[in-house]
Amino acid sequence: MYYQAILWDVDGTLLDFEKSERHGILSCMEEFGIEGCDDAMLGRYAEVNRACWEALERGEMTKPEVLVGRFHRFFAQEGITCSDVKAFNDSYQRKLGEIFFENEDSVALCKKLHGKICQCVITNGTVEAQREKLKGSGLGQYMDGIFISDEIGVEKPNIGFFRPVLELLKGIEPNRILVVGDSLTSDMRGGNNIGAKCCWYNPKKKKNTTEVHIDYDISKLCDVEKILK
Ligand SMILES: [Mg+2]
């Protein structure tokens, strides 16, 4: 096998983040007595959330600002009064660890590759939610390394995030490492930063309008196996 290691993104790649996000928000809305949340509103939340994480990737917001700030922005935009936004986010974080959905057949795929190639997860999520999800989904047991930005203190795509990853993969040439993820700005750019090969998981078949270099563009996770052959 040419590739010796795979670095998997978690949210939106191995796990269906959109689905757990919807369930998590709806559950928090109910808990905090906020009514009238519909699909359109959830879509607007997703936009606010994405904009905040992109600001973090550009270094314009800190992680705590993103986590609570996205709900402040969203509630203000929707004219919703929330008694305690910080508590709302805390509850949401807990729920994201509890409510998760496998994306495609990711668990079976990681199980199949286990022992054949070194597999690690690289994620920008919070420690609490990510550890719970990796354990609960069964993905964690197939990983040779779990790298969470909160523990490292630096986010993807920064090179600092990848230092402990490359330390674990010592002896493997960067171009024999395959980064698989759904985000151009964090996963693929991160892969570019360390000289790894980049596999964009792109189920909606979007166009890459950035300057980020992509080696493979796949719409199904199982296509990773073809790349490895
Ligand atoms: Mg992702």
PDB file of C-alpha atoms and ligand atoms in Angstrom:
ATOM      1  CA  MET A   1       0.000   0.000   0.000  1.00  0.00           C
ATOM      2  CA  TYR A   2       1.460   3.365  -1.007  1.00  0.00           C
ATOM      3  CA  TYR A   3      -0.204   5.267   1.803  1.00  0.00           C
ATOM      4  CA  GLN A   4       0.936   4.488   5.325  1.00  0.00           C
ATOM      5  CA  ALA A   5      -1.408   6.668   7.335  1.00  0.00           C
ATOM      6  CA  ILE A   6      -4.861   8.207   7.071  1.00  0.00           C
ATOM      7  CA  LEU A   7      -5.878  11.304   8.986  1.00  0.00           C
ATOM      8  CA  TRP A   8      -9.651  11.373   9.251  1.00  0.00           C
ATOM      9  CA  ASP A   9     -11.761  14.396   9.982  1.00  0.00           C
ATOM     10  CA  VAL A  10     -14.731  13.535  12.223  1.00  0.00           C
ATOM     11  CA  ASP A  11     -17.656  15.959  11.858  1.00  0.00           C
ATOM     12  CA  GLY A  12     -19.141  15.907   8.378  1.00  0.00           C
ATOM     13  CA  THR A  13     -16.816  13.063   7.367  1.00  0.00           C
ATOM     14  CA  LEU A  14     -16.936   9.975   9.620  1.00  0.00           C
ATOM     15  CA  LEU A  15     -20.010  11.270  11.444  1.00  0.00           C
ATOM     16  CA  ASP A  16     -23.103  13.010  10.084  1.00  0.00           C
ATOM     17  CA  PHE A  17     -22.716  16.305  11.874  1.00  0.00           C
ATOM     18  CA  GLU A  18     -25.673  18.082  10.232  1.00  0.00           C
ATOM     19  CA  LYS A  19     -28.024  15.488  11.632  1.00  0.00           C
ATOM     20  CA  SER A  20     -26.679  15.623  15.192  1.00  0.00           C
ATOM     21  CA  GLU A  21     -26.600  19.413  15.035  1.00  0.00           C
ATOM     22  CA  ARG A  22     -30.323  19.493  14.183  1.00  0.00           C
ATOM     23  CA  HIS A  23     -31.238  17.053  16.918  1.00  0.00           C
ATOM     24  CA  GLY A  24     -29.040  18.857  19.449  1.00  0.00           C
ATOM     25  CA  ILE A  25     -30.447  22.325  18.725  1.00  0.00           C
ATOM     26  CA  LEU A  26     -34.060  21.140  18.726  1.00  0.00           C
ATOM     27  CA  SER A  27     -33.521  19.383  22.030  1.00  0.00           C
ATOM     28  CA  CYS A  28     -31.934  22.513  23.584  1.00  0.00           C
ATOM     29  CA  MET A  29     -34.711  24.741  22.241  1.00  0.00           C
ATOM     30  CA  GLU A  30     -37.213  22.520  23.979  1.00  0.00           C
ATOM     31  CA  GLU A  31     -35.179  22.498  27.194  1.00  0.00           C
ATOM     32  CA  PHE A  32     -34.982  26.313  27.231  1.00  0.00           C
ATOM     33  CA  GLY A  33     -38.630  26.788  26.268  1.00  0.00           C
ATOM     34  CA  ILE A  34     -37.899  28.376  22.891  1.00  0.00           C
ATOM     35  CA  GLU A  35     -40.685  27.685  20.416  1.00  0.00           C
ATOM     36  CA  GLY A  36     -41.170  27.861  16.672  1.00  0.00           C
ATOM     37  CA  CYS A  37     -37.902  26.320  15.531  1.00  0.00           C
ATOM     38  CA  ASP A  38     -38.313  25.019  11.997  1.00  0.00           C
ATOM     39  CA  ASP A  39     -36.084  23.798   9.171  1.00  0.00           C
ATOM     40  CA  ALA A  40     -35.521  27.279   7.785  1.00  0.00           C
ATOM     41  CA  MET A  41     -34.405  28.501  11.197  1.00  0.00           C
ATOM     42  CA  LEU A  42     -32.049  25.536  11.604  1.00  0.00           C
ATOM     43  CA  GLY A  43     -30.589  26.356   8.217  1.00  0.00           C
ATOM     44  CA  ARG A  44     -29.951  29.946   9.317  1.00  0.00           C
ATOM     45  CA  TYR A  45     -28.284  28.679  12.494  1.00  0.00           C
ATOM     46  CA  ALA A  46     -26.001  26.450  10.412  1.00  0.00           C
ATOM     47  CA  GLU A  47     -24.974  29.535   8.402  1.00  0.00           C
ATOM     48  CA  VAL A  48     -24.143  31.555  11.527  1.00  0.00           C
ATOM     49  CA  ASN A  49     -22.246  28.603  12.976  1.00  0.00           C
ATOM     50  CA  ARG A  50     -20.232  28.054   9.811  1.00  0.00           C
ATOM     51  CA  ALA A  51     -19.325  31.736   9.592  1.00  0.00           C
ATOM     52  CA  CYS A  52     -18.073  31.643  13.202  1.00  0.00           C
ATOM     53  CA  TRP A  53     -15.886  28.552  12.658  1.00  0.00           C
ATOM     54  CA  GLU A  54     -14.441  30.090   9.506  1.00  0.00           C
ATOM     55  CA  ALA A  55     -13.604  33.218  11.497  1.00  0.00           C
ATOM     56  CA  LEU A  56     -11.801  30.936  13.947  1.00  0.00           C
ATOM     57  CA  GLU A  57      -9.847  29.292  11.123  1.00  0.00           C
ATOM     58  CA  ARG A  58      -8.755  32.774  10.000  1.00  0.00           C
ATOM     59  CA  GLY A  59      -7.725  33.585  13.576  1.00  0.00           C
ATOM     60  CA  GLU A  60     -10.411  36.272  13.964  1.00  0.00           C
ATOM     61  CA  MET A  61     -12.316  34.595  16.811  1.00  0.00           C
ATOM     62  CA  THR A  62     -11.244  32.430  19.730  1.00  0.00           C
ATOM     63  CA  LYS A  63     -12.854  29.093  20.483  1.00  0.00           C
ATOM     64  CA  PRO A  64     -14.864  30.356  23.518  1.00  0.00           C
ATOM     65  CA  GLU A  65     -16.050  33.301  21.411  1.00  0.00           C
ATOM     66  CA  VAL A  66     -17.245  30.921  18.721  1.00  0.00           C
ATOM     67  CA  LEU A  67     -19.043  28.512  21.033  1.00  0.00           C
ATOM     68  CA  VAL A  68     -21.170  31.021  22.925  1.00  0.00           C
ATOM     69  CA  GLY A  69     -20.944  33.821  20.349  1.00  0.00           C
ATOM     70  CA  ARG A  70     -22.685  31.833  17.601  1.00  0.00           C
ATOM     71  CA  PHE A  71     -25.787  31.488  19.773  1.00  0.00           C
ATOM     72  CA  HIS A  72     -25.685  35.165  20.807  1.00  0.00           C
ATOM     73  CA  ARG A  73     -25.571  36.095  17.098  1.00  0.00           C
ATOM     74  CA  PHE A  74     -28.201  33.596  16.096  1.00  0.00           C
ATOM     75  CA  PHE A  75     -30.667  34.559  18.849  1.00  0.00           C
ATOM     76  CA  ALA A  76     -30.177  38.267  18.106  1.00  0.00           C
ATOM     77  CA  GLN A  77     -30.755  37.648  14.391  1.00  0.00           C
ATOM     78  CA  GLU A  78     -33.939  35.669  15.084  1.00  0.00           C
ATOM     79  CA  GLY A  79     -35.231  37.984  17.828  1.00  0.00           C
ATOM     80  CA  ILE A  80     -35.180  35.119  20.342  1.00  0.00           C
ATOM     81  CA  THR A  81     -34.773  35.784  24.053  1.00  0.00           C
ATOM     82  CA  CYS A  82     -32.709  33.141  25.817  1.00  0.00           C
ATOM     83  CA  SER A  83     -32.354  33.310  29.606  1.00  0.00           C
ATOM     84  CA  ASP A  84     -28.799  31.951  29.691  1.00  0.00           C
ATOM     85  CA  VAL A  85     -26.867  31.634  26.438  1.00  0.00           C
ATOM     86  CA  LYS A  86     -23.814  30.101  28.092  1.00  0.00           C
ATOM     87  CA  ALA A  87     -25.943  27.390  29.703  1.00  0.00           C
ATOM     88  CA  PHE A  88     -27.630  26.812  26.351  1.00  0.00           C
ATOM     89  CA  ASN A  89     -24.251  26.183  24.719  1.00  0.00           C
ATOM     90  CA  ASP A  90     -23.087  23.950  27.593  1.00  0.00           C
ATOM     91  CA  SER A  91     -26.186  21.829  27.195  1.00  0.00           C
ATOM     92  CA  TYR A  92     -25.725  21.759  23.425  1.00  0.00           C
ATOM     93  CA  GLN A  93     -22.108  20.560  23.799  1.00  0.00           C
ATOM     94  CA  ARG A  94     -23.244  17.734  26.060  1.00  0.00           C
ATOM     95  CA  LYS A  95     -25.928  16.734  23.593  1.00  0.00           C
ATOM     96  CA  LEU A  96     -23.471  16.715  20.682  1.00  0.00           C
ATOM     97  CA  GLY A  97     -21.517  14.073  22.563  1.00  0.00           C
ATOM     98  CA  GLU A  98     -24.650  12.016  23.177  1.00  0.00           C
ATOM     99  CA  ILE A  99     -26.496  12.399  19.899  1.00  0.00           C
ATOM    100  CA  PHE A 100     -24.418  11.254  16.945  1.00  0.00           C
ATOM    101  CA  PHE A 101     -24.978   9.469  13.665  1.00  0.00           C
ATOM    102  CA  GLU A 102     -22.582   7.419  11.629  1.00  0.00           C
ATOM    103  CA  ASN A 103     -21.995   8.839   8.143  1.00  0.00           C
ATOM    104  CA  GLU A 104     -22.403   6.236   5.388  1.00  0.00           C
ATOM    105  CA  ASP A 105     -20.653   3.036   6.574  1.00  0.00           C
ATOM    106  CA  SER A 106     -17.758   4.804   8.240  1.00  0.00           C
ATOM    107  CA  VAL A 107     -17.459   2.441  11.215  1.00  0.00           C
ATOM    108  CA  ALA A 108     -17.250  -0.669   9.007  1.00  0.00           C
ATOM    109  CA  LEU A 109     -14.730   1.096   6.763  1.00  0.00           C
ATOM    110  CA  CYS A 110     -12.450   2.059   9.664  1.00  0.00           C
ATOM    111  CA  LYS A 111     -12.788  -1.436  11.091  1.00  0.00           C
ATOM    112  CA  LYS A 112     -11.764  -2.940   7.746  1.00  0.00           C
ATOM    113  CA  LEU A 113      -8.720  -0.694   7.512  1.00  0.00           C
ATOM    114  CA  HIS A 114      -7.716  -1.255  11.129  1.00  0.00           C
ATOM    115  CA  GLY A 115      -4.322  -2.949  11.341  1.00  0.00           C
ATOM    116  CA  LYS A 116      -3.696  -2.450   7.604  1.00  0.00           C
ATOM    117  CA  ILE A 117      -2.877   1.248   7.772  1.00  0.00           C
ATOM    118  CA  CYS A 118      -2.299   3.681  10.622  1.00  0.00           C
ATOM    119  CA  GLN A 119      -5.521   5.642  11.210  1.00  0.00           C
ATOM    120  CA  CYS A 120      -5.876   8.814  13.277  1.00  0.00           C
ATOM    121  CA  VAL A 121      -8.650  11.337  13.741  1.00  0.00           C
ATOM    122  CA  ILE A 122      -7.927  15.045  13.495  1.00  0.00           C
ATOM    123  CA  THR A 123     -10.753  17.224  14.765  1.00  0.00           C
ATOM    124  CA  ASN A 124     -11.440  20.797  15.800  1.00  0.00           C
ATOM    125  CA  GLY A 125     -14.339  19.936  18.096  1.00  0.00           C
ATOM    126  CA  THR A 126     -14.443  20.116  21.876  1.00  0.00           C
ATOM    127  CA  VAL A 127     -12.821  17.369  23.965  1.00  0.00           C
ATOM    128  CA  GLU A 128     -16.000  16.451  25.810  1.00  0.00           C
ATOM    129  CA  ALA A 129     -18.152  15.955  22.725  1.00  0.00           C
ATOM    130  CA  GLN A 130     -15.491  14.390  20.496  1.00  0.00           C
ATOM    131  CA  ARG A 131     -14.301  11.782  23.002  1.00  0.00           C
ATOM    132  CA  GLU A 132     -17.874  10.727  23.761  1.00  0.00           C
ATOM    133  CA  LYS A 133     -18.794  10.413  20.096  1.00  0.00           C
ATOM    134  CA  LEU A 134     -15.683   8.458  19.148  1.00  0.00           C
ATOM    135  CA  LYS A 135     -16.319   6.056  21.998  1.00  0.00           C
ATOM    136  CA  GLY A 136     -20.071   5.789  21.494  1.00  0.00           C
ATOM    137  CA  SER A 137     -19.893   5.314  17.727  1.00  0.00           C
ATOM    138  CA  GLY A 138     -17.220   2.621  18.047  1.00  0.00           C
ATOM    139  CA  LEU A 139     -14.829   4.594  15.821  1.00  0.00           C
ATOM    140  CA  GLY A 140     -12.346   5.277  18.616  1.00  0.00           C
ATOM    141  CA  GLN A 141     -11.251   1.658  18.972  1.00  0.00           C
ATOM    142  CA  TYR A 142      -9.973   1.580  15.379  1.00  0.00           C
ATOM    143  CA  MET A 143      -7.849   4.696  15.726  1.00  0.00           C
ATOM    144  CA  ASP A 144      -4.124   4.682  16.386  1.00  0.00           C
ATOM    145  CA  GLY A 145      -4.258   8.302  17.460  1.00  0.00           C
ATOM    146  CA  ILE A 146      -6.924  10.842  18.440  1.00  0.00           C
ATOM    147  CA  PHE A 147      -6.020  14.498  17.985  1.00  0.00           C
ATOM    148  CA  ILE A 148      -8.445  17.147  19.255  1.00  0.00           C
ATOM    149  CA  SER A 149      -7.643  20.828  18.846  1.00  0.00           C
ATOM    150  CA  ASP A 150      -8.827  21.660  22.366  1.00  0.00           C
ATOM    151  CA  GLU A 151      -6.188  19.315  23.804  1.00  0.00           C
ATOM    152  CA  ILE A 152      -3.441  20.492  21.465  1.00  0.00           C
ATOM    153  CA  GLY A 153      -4.298  24.176  21.918  1.00  0.00           C
ATOM    154  CA  VAL A 154      -4.177  24.920  18.176  1.00  0.00           C
ATOM    155  CA  GLU A 155      -6.837  24.439  15.470  1.00  0.00           C
ATOM    156  CA  LYS A 156      -6.598  22.834  12.033  1.00  0.00           C
ATOM    157  CA  PRO A 157      -5.330  23.995   9.523  1.00  0.00           C
ATOM    158  CA  ASN A 158      -2.456  25.488  11.544  1.00  0.00           C
ATOM    159  CA  ILE A 159       0.790  23.599  11.365  1.00  0.00           C
ATOM    160  CA  GLY A 160       0.954  23.610  15.178  1.00  0.00           C
ATOM    161  CA  PHE A 161      -2.081  21.347  15.283  1.00  0.00           C
ATOM    162  CA  PHE A 162      -0.219  18.755  13.213  1.00  0.00           C
ATOM    163  CA  ARG A 163       3.020  18.734  15.260  1.00  0.00           C
ATOM    164  CA  PRO A 164       1.906  15.971  17.676  1.00  0.00           C
ATOM    165  CA  VAL A 165       0.330  14.098  14.741  1.00  0.00           C
ATOM    166  CA  LEU A 166       3.614  14.087  12.802  1.00  0.00           C
ATOM    167  CA  GLU A 167       5.423  13.129  15.981  1.00  0.00           C
ATOM    168  CA  LEU A 168       3.260   9.992  16.211  1.00  0.00           C
ATOM    169  CA  LEU A 169       3.772   9.305  12.500  1.00  0.00           C
ATOM    170  CA  LYS A 170       7.538   9.797  12.760  1.00  0.00           C
ATOM    171  CA  GLY A 171       9.339   7.975   9.961  1.00  0.00           C
ATOM    172  CA  ILE A 172       6.429   8.258   7.502  1.00  0.00           C
ATOM    173  CA  GLU A 173       7.026  10.618   4.571  1.00  0.00           C
ATOM    174  CA  PRO A 174       4.340  13.349   4.504  1.00  0.00           C
ATOM    175  CA  ASN A 175       3.361  12.445   0.918  1.00  0.00           C
ATOM    176  CA  ARG A 176       2.446   8.960   2.126  1.00  0.00           C
ATOM    177  CA  ILE A 177      -0.078  10.426   4.542  1.00  0.00           C
ATOM    178  CA  LEU A 178      -3.643  10.864   3.263  1.00  0.00           C
ATOM    179  CA  VAL A 179      -5.863  13.498   4.845  1.00  0.00           C
ATOM    180  CA  VAL A 180      -9.594  12.825   4.369  1.00  0.00           C
ATOM    181  CA  GLY A 181     -12.090  15.522   5.267  1.00  0.00           C
ATOM    182  CA  ASP A 182     -15.060  17.594   4.136  1.00  0.00           C
ATOM    183  CA  SER A 183     -13.573  21.016   4.803  1.00  0.00           C
ATOM    184  CA  LEU A 184     -11.343  22.773   2.304  1.00  0.00           C
ATOM    185  CA  THR A 185     -10.377  25.457   4.778  1.00  0.00           C
ATOM    186  CA  SER A 186      -9.396  23.239   7.694  1.00  0.00           C
ATOM    187  CA  ASP A 187      -8.739  19.654   6.500  1.00  0.00           C
ATOM    188  CA  MET A 188      -7.433  20.185   2.979  1.00  0.00           C
ATOM    189  CA  ARG A 189      -5.524  23.351   3.768  1.00  0.00           C
ATOM    190  CA  GLY A 190      -4.078  21.569   6.816  1.00  0.00           C
ATOM    191  CA  GLY A 191      -2.982  18.708   4.580  1.00  0.00           C
ATOM    192  CA  ASN A 192      -1.366  21.200   2.190  1.00  0.00           C
ATOM    193  CA  ASN A 193       0.457  22.778   5.132  1.00  0.00           C
ATOM    194  CA  ILE A 194       2.175  19.520   6.078  1.00  0.00           C
ATOM    195  CA  GLY A 195       2.797  18.267   2.515  1.00  0.00           C
ATOM    196  CA  ALA A 196       0.319  15.388   2.826  1.00  0.00           C
ATOM    197  CA  LYS A 197      -1.946  14.137   0.037  1.00  0.00           C
ATOM    198  CA  CYS A 198      -5.461  15.530   0.292  1.00  0.00           C
ATOM    199  CA  CYS A 199      -8.709  13.670  -0.276  1.00  0.00           C
ATOM    200  CA  TRP A 200     -11.725  15.972  -0.229  1.00  0.00           C
ATOM    201  CA  TYR A 201     -14.904  14.237   0.892  1.00  0.00           C
ATOM    202  CA  ASN A 202     -17.344  16.189  -1.234  1.00  0.00           C
ATOM    203  CA  PRO A 203     -20.750  14.442  -1.237  1.00  0.00           C
ATOM    204  CA  LYS A 204     -22.557  17.527  -2.573  1.00  0.00           C
ATOM    205  CA  LYS A 205     -20.090  17.714  -5.473  1.00  0.00           C
ATOM    206  CA  LYS A 206     -19.207  21.342  -4.884  1.00  0.00           C
ATOM    207  CA  LYS A 207     -16.574  23.216  -6.868  1.00  0.00           C
ATOM    208  CA  ASN A 208     -13.262  24.023  -5.263  1.00  0.00           C
ATOM    209  CA  THR A 209     -13.123  27.797  -5.670  1.00  0.00           C
ATOM    210  CA  THR A 210     -10.210  28.196  -3.259  1.00  0.00           C
ATOM    211  CA  GLU A 211      -6.473  28.027  -3.917  1.00  0.00           C
ATOM    212  CA  VAL A 212      -6.294  24.871  -1.775  1.00  0.00           C
ATOM    213  CA  HIS A 213      -4.745  21.920  -3.605  1.00  0.00           C
ATOM    214  CA  ILE A 214      -6.800  18.700  -3.787  1.00  0.00           C
ATOM    215  CA  ASP A 215      -5.376  15.346  -4.863  1.00  0.00           C
ATOM    216  CA  TYR A 216      -8.627  13.384  -4.796  1.00  0.00           C
ATOM    217  CA  ASP A 217     -12.265  14.520  -4.877  1.00  0.00           C
ATOM    218  CA  ILE A 218     -14.674  11.809  -3.673  1.00  0.00           C
ATOM    219  CA  SER A 219     -18.419  11.793  -3.103  1.00  0.00           C
ATOM    220  CA  LYS A 220     -18.572   8.510  -1.175  1.00  0.00           C
ATOM    221  CA  LEU A 221     -16.450   7.476   1.780  1.00  0.00           C
ATOM    222  CA  CYS A 222     -15.937   3.984   0.374  1.00  0.00           C
ATOM    223  CA  ASP A 223     -13.950   5.598  -2.480  1.00  0.00           C
ATOM    224  CA  VAL A 224     -11.117   5.951   0.030  1.00  0.00           C
ATOM    225  CA  GLU A 225     -10.511   2.217  -0.345  1.00  0.00           C
ATOM    226  CA  LYS A 226      -9.955   2.629  -4.101  1.00  0.00           C
ATOM    227  CA  ILE A 227      -7.380   5.334  -3.438  1.00  0.00           C
ATOM    228  CA  LEU A 228      -5.529   3.071  -1.035  1.00  0.00           C
ATOM    229  CA  LYS A 229      -5.318   0.198  -3.533  1.00  0.00           C
TER     230      LYS A 229
HETATM  231 MG    MG B   1     -15.575  18.294   9.017  1.00  0.00          MG
END
